[in-house]
Short mmCIF file of C-alpha atoms in Angstrom, two decimals:
data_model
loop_
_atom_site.label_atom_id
_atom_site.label_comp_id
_atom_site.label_asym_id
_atom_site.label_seq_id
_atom_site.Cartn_x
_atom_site.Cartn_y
_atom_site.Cartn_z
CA UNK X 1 -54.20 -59.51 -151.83
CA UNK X 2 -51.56 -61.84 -150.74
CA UNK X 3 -51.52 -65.59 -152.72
CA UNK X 4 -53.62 -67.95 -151.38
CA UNK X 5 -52.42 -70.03 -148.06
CA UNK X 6 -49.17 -67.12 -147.17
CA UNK X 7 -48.17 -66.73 -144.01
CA UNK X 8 -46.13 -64.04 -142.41
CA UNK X 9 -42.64 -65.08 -141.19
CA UNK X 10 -42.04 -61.87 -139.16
CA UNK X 11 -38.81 -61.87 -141.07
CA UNK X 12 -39.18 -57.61 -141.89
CA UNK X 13 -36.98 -57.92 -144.69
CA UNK X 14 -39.74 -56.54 -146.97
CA UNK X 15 -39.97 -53.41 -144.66
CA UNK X 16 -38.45 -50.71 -146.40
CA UNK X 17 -40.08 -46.99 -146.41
CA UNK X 18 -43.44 -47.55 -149.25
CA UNK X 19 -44.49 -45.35 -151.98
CA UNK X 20 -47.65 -44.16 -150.26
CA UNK X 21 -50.82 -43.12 -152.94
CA UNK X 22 -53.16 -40.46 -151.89
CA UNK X 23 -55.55 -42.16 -149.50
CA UNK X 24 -52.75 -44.00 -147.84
CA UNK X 25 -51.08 -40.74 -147.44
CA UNK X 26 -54.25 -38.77 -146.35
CA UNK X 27 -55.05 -41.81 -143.53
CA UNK X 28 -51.25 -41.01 -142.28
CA UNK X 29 -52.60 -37.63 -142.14
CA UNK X 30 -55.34 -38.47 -140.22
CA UNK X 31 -53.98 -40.84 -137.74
CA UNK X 32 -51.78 -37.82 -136.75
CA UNK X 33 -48.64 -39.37 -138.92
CA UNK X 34 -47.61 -36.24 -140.99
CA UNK X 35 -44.30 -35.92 -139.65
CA UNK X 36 -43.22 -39.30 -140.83
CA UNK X 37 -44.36 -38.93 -144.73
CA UNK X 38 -41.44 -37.40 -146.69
CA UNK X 39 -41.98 -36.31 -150.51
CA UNK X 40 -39.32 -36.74 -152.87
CA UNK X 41 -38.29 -34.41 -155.77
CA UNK X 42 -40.79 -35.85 -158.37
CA UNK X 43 -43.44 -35.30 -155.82
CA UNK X 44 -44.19 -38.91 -155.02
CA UNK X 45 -45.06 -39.32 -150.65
CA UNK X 46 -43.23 -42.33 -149.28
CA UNK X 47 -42.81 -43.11 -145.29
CA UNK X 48 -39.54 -41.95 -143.99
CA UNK X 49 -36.56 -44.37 -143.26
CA UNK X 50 -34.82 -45.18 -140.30
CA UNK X 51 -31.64 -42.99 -140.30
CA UNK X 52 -29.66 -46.36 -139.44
CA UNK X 53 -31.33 -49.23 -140.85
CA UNK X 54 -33.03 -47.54 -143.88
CA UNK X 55 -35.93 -49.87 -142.78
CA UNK X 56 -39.44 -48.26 -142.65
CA UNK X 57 -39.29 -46.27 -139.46
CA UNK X 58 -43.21 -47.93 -138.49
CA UNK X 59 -41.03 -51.14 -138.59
CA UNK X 60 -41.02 -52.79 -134.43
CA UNK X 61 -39.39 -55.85 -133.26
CA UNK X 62 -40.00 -58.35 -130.81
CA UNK X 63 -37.27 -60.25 -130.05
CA UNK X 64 -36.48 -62.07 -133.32
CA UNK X 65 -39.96 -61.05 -134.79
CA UNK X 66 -41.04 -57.78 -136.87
CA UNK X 67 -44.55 -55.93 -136.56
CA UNK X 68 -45.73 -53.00 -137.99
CA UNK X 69 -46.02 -50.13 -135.27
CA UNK X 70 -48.88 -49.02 -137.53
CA UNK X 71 -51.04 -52.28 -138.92
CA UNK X 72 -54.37 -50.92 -139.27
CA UNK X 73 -53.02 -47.87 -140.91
CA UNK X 74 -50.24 -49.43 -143.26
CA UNK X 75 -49.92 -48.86 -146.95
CA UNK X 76 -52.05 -50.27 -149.27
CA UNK X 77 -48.99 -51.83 -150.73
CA UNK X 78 -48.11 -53.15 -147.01
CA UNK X 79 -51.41 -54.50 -147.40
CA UNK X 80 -51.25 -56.38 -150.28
CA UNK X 81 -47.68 -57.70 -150.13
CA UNK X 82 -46.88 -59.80 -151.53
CA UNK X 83 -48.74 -60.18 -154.61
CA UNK X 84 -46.62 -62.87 -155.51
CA UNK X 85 -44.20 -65.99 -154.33
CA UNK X 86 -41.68 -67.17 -156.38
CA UNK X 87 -40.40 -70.71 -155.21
CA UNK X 88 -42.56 -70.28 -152.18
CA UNK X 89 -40.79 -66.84 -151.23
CA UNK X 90 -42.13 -63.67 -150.50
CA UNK X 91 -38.66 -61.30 -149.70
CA UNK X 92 -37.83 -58.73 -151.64
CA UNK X 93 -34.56 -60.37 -153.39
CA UNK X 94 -36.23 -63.51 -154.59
CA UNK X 95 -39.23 -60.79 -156.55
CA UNK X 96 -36.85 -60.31 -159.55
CA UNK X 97 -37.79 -58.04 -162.01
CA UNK X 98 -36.81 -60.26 -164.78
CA UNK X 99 -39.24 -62.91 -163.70
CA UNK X 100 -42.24 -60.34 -162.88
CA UNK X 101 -42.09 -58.85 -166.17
CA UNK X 102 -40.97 -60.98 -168.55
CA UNK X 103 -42.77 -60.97 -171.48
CA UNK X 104 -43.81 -64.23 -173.74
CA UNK X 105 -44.24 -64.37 -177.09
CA UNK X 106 -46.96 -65.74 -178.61
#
């Protein structure tokens, strides 16, 4: 789940093709999305890019504002993004690794 009190900006700069898990891929499936999961060499299923943008290819705008072309059917990890803020942001560049994962000694 999302922190407490976040908001969507519409921004889409968190909309890049997700790692799908089974049941993400197998509603896909369902919803008659095959065609747009890919599978890479390791055998993980993502959603395919857009050949320009390398965005998700489910991502839509309206004017300024992103949507997802497929809400009720997104990624669990669409879902749950993002599952933190750091400073109050949610995009992609401002989720460092190094502040994630750091570990503390006790």
């Amino acid at each position: 789940m999302p922190p407490k009190g976040f908001r969507c900006t519409h921004c889409g700069e968190c909309c890049y093709p997700p790692r799908l898990n089974r049941e993400d891929a197998s509603r896909l499936k369902k919803a008659g999305l095959k065609e747009f999961i890919a599978t890479n060499p390791f055998g993980h299923s993502y959603i395919r890019e857009h050949e320009e943008s390398g965005r998700c290819i489910f991502l839509g705008w309206k004017g300024a504002l992103s949507y997802c072309k497929i809400y009720k059917s997104r990624p669990k990890i669409c879902r749950e993004y993002p599952r933190v803020l750091i400073n109050g942001d949610c995009r992609p560049q401002a989720l460092k690794s190094d502040v994630l994962f750091r570990w503390e000694k006790k």
